[in-house]
Coordinates of C-alpha atoms and ligand atoms in Angstrom, one line a residue:
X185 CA 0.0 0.0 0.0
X186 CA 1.8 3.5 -0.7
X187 CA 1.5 6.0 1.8
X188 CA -1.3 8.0 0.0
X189 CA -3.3 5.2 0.9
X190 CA -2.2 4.7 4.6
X191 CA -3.2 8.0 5.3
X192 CA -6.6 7.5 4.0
X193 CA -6.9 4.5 5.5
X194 CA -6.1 5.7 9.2
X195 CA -7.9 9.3 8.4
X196 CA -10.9 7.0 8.1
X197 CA -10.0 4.6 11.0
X198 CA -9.4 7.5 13.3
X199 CA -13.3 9.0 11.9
X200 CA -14.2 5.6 13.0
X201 CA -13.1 6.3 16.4
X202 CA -14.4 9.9 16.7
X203 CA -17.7 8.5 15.9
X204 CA -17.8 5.7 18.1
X205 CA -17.0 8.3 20.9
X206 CA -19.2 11.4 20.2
X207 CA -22.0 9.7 18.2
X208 CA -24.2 9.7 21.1
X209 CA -23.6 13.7 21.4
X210 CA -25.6 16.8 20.2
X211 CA -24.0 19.1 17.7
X212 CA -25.6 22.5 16.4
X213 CA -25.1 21.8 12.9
X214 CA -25.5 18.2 12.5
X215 CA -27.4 16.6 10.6
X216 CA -28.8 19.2 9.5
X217 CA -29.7 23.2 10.4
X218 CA -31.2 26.0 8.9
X219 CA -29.1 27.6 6.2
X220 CA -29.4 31.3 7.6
X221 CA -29.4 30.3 11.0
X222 CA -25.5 28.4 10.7
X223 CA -24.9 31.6 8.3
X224 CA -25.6 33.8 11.4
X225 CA -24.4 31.4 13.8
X226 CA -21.2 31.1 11.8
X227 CA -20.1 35.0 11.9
X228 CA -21.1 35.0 15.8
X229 CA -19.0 32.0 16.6
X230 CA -15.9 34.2 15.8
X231 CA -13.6 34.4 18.9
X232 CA -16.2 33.4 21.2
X233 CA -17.4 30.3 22.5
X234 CA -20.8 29.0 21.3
X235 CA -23.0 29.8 24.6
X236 CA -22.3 33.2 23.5
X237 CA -23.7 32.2 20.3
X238 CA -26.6 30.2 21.7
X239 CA -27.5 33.5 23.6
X240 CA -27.4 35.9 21.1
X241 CA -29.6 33.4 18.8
X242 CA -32.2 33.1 21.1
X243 CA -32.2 37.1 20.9
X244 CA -32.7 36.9 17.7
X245 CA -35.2 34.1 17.7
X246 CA -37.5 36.1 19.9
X247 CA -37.4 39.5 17.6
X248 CA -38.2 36.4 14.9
X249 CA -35.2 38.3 13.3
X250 CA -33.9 34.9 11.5
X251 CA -34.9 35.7 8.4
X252 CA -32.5 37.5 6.2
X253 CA -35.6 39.7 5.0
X254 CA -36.6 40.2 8.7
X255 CA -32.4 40.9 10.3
X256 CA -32.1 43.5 6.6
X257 CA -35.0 45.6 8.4
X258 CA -33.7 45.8 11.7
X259 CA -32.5 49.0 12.6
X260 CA -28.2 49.3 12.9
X261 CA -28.5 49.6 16.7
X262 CA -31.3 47.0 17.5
X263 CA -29.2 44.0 15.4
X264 CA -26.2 45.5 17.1
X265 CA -28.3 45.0 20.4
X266 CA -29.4 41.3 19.8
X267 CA -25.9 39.9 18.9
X268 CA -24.2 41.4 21.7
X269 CA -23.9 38.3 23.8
X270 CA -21.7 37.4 21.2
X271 CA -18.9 39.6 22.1
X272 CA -17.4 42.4 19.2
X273 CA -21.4 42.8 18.6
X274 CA -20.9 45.8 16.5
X275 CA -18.6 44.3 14.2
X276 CA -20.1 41.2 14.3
X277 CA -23.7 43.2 13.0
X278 CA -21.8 44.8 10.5
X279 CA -20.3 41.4 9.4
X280 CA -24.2 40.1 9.3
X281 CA -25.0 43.2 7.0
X282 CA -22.1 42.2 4.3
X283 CA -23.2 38.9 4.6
X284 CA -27.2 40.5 3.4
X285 CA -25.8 42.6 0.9
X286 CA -24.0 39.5 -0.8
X287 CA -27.0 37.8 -0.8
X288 CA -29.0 40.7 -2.3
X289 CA -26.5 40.9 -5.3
X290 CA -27.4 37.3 -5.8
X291 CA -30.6 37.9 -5.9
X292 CA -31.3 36.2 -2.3
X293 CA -30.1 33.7 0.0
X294 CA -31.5 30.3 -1.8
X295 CA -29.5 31.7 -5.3
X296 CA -26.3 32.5 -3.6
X297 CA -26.4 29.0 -1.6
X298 CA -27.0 27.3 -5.3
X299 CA -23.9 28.9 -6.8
X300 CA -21.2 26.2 -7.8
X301 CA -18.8 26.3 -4.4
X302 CA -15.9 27.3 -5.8
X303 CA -17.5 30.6 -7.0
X304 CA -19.5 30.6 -3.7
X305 CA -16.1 30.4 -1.9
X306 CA -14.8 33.1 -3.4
X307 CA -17.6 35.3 -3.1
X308 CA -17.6 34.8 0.9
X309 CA -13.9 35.4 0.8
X310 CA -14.9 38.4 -0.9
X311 CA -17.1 39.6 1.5
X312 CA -16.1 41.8 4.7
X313 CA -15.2 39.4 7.9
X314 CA -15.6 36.3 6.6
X315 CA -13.0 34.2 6.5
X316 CA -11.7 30.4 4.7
X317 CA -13.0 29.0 8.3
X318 CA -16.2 30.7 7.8
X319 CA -16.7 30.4 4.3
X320 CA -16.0 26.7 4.4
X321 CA -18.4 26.2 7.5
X322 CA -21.4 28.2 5.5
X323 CA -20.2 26.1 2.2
X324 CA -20.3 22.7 3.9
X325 CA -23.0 23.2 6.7
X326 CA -25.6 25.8 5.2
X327 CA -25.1 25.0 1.0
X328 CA -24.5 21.6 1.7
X329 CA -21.5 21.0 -0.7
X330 CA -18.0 19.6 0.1
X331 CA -15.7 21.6 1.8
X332 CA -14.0 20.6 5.1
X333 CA -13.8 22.8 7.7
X334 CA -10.2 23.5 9.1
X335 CA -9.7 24.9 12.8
X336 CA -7.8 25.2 16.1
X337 CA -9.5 21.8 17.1
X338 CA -8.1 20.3 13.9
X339 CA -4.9 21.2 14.1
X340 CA -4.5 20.5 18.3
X341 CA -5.8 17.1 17.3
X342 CA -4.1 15.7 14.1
X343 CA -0.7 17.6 15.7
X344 CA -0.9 15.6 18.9
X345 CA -1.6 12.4 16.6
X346 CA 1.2 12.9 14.9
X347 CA -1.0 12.9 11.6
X348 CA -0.7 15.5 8.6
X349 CA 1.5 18.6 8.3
X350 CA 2.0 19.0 12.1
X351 CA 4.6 22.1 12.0
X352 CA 2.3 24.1 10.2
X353 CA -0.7 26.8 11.5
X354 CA -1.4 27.0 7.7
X355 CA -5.5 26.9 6.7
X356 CA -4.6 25.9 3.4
X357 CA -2.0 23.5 3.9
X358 CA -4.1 21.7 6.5
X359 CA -6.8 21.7 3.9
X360 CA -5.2 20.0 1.5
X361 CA -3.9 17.0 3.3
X362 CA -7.4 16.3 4.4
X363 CA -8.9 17.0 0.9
X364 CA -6.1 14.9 -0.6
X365 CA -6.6 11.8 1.5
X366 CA -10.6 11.6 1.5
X367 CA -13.3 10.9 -0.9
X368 CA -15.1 13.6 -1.6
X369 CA -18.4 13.3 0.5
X370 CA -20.2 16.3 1.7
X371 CA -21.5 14.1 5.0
X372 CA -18.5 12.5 6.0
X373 CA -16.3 16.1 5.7
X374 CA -19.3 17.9 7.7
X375 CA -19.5 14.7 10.1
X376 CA -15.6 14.5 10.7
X377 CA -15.2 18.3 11.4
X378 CA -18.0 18.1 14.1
X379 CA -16.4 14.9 15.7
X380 CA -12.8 16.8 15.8
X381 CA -15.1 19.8 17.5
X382 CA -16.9 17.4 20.0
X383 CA -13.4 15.7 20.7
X384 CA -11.5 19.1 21.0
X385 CA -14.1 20.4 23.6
X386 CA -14.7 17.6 25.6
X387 CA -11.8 15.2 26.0
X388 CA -8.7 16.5 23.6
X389 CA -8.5 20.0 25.6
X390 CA -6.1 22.3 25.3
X391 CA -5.2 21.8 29.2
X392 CA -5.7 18.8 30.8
X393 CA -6.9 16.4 28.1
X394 CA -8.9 13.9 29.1
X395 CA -6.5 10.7 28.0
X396 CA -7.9 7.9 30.3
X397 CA -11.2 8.3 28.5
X398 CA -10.1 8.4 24.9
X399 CA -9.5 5.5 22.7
X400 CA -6.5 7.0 20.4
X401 CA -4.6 7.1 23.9
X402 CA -2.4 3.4 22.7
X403 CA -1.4 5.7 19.3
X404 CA -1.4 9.0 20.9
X405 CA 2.3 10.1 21.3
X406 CA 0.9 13.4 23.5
X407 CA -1.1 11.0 25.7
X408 CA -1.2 11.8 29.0
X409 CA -2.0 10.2 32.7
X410 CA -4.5 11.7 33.7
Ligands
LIG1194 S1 -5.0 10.5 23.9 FE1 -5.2 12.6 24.9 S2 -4.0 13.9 23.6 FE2 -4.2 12.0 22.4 S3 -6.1 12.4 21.2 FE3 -6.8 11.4 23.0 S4 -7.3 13.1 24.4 FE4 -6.0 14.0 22.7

């Protein structure tokens, strides 16, 4: 087998393992969400953790302000006022409004959704405050295309595996080696990048992982006694 292959083969054997683990848990966006609401939820989850997130959605859940028709007529101040659990609310309004105007241009939410995702990528990148880990969550969770969904989760995991480019902080180059080494399937890539969260944020912590309770302990070279 060349190595190609290995690395497919343990990148699905360690999915196998993340899944077996977190199955049984919740996540926001899986299966399956409505596309404005992981749009919104997506911009809020910048630099915050998602209570915050959960908060400021309710807010806007109550104003029924989860529409994009219905967030476009809010006045600056009272969207500003609804996302502020989310921490940098002003920003993160103004982020919401670029992210109205793009889908105005495309003649609403539903037509820039159906855009092929390489154009659809580059039109978020295009768009004031989004970023590729943004863009990619919107592409995968909200269009429902291929795109996998690179973050600090990612990288603390697959680094302390010992699997994929582990010296680099690189989007891209993390990207890549996961695009490279798995079929192209919208489910599994939105499935494995929720696993990786639920494994980051409740036994693979940044402080004080949880080892004794994780099965990649016996391959783990960072595993720890805990
Ligand atoms: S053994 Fe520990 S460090 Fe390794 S993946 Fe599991 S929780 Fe993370």
């Amino acid at each position: 087998m060349d190595a190609g292959a290995a690395t497919t083969r343990d990148l699905m054997a360690l999915y196998g393992e993340l899944d077996a683990l977190h199955a049984w848990r919740g996540w926001h966006w899986w299966p399956d969400a409505d596309p404005f609401e992981v749009i919104v939820g997506a911009i809020l989850v910048q630099n915050t953790a998602w209570a915050n997130v959960e908060r400021a959605l309710d807010r806007l859940r109550a104003a029924n302000a989860l529409t994009p028709e219905a967030m476009d007529a809010l006045p600056g101040a009272a969207l500003e006022e609804l996302v502020r659990p989310s921490g940098q609310y002003r920003q993160k309004a103004k982020k919401l409004r670029a992210m109205l105007a793009l889908a105005a241009r495309h003649g609403g939410l539903a037509a820039l959704l159906a855009l092929p995702a390489p154009l659809l990528r580059a039109e978020l990148l295009a768009t004031w405050g989004i970023g590729p880990e943004t863009a990619d969550a919107i592409i995968v969770y909200a269009a429902r295309e291929p795109a996998f969904v690179i973050d600090a989760y990612t990288m603390r995991l697959f680094s302390r595996l010992d699997v994929g480019p582990v010296t680099s902080r690189d989007y891209a180059t993390w990207q890549t080696f996961f695009t490279a080494h798995l079929p192209e399937d919208r489910d599994t890539w939105a499935r494995y990048h929720a696993l990786i969260v639920m494994h980051g944020k409740h036994l693979c912590r940044k402080r004080a992982p949880r080892c004794s309770q994780c099965t990649l302990a016996a391959r783990c070279p960072f595993a720890q006694t805990d």
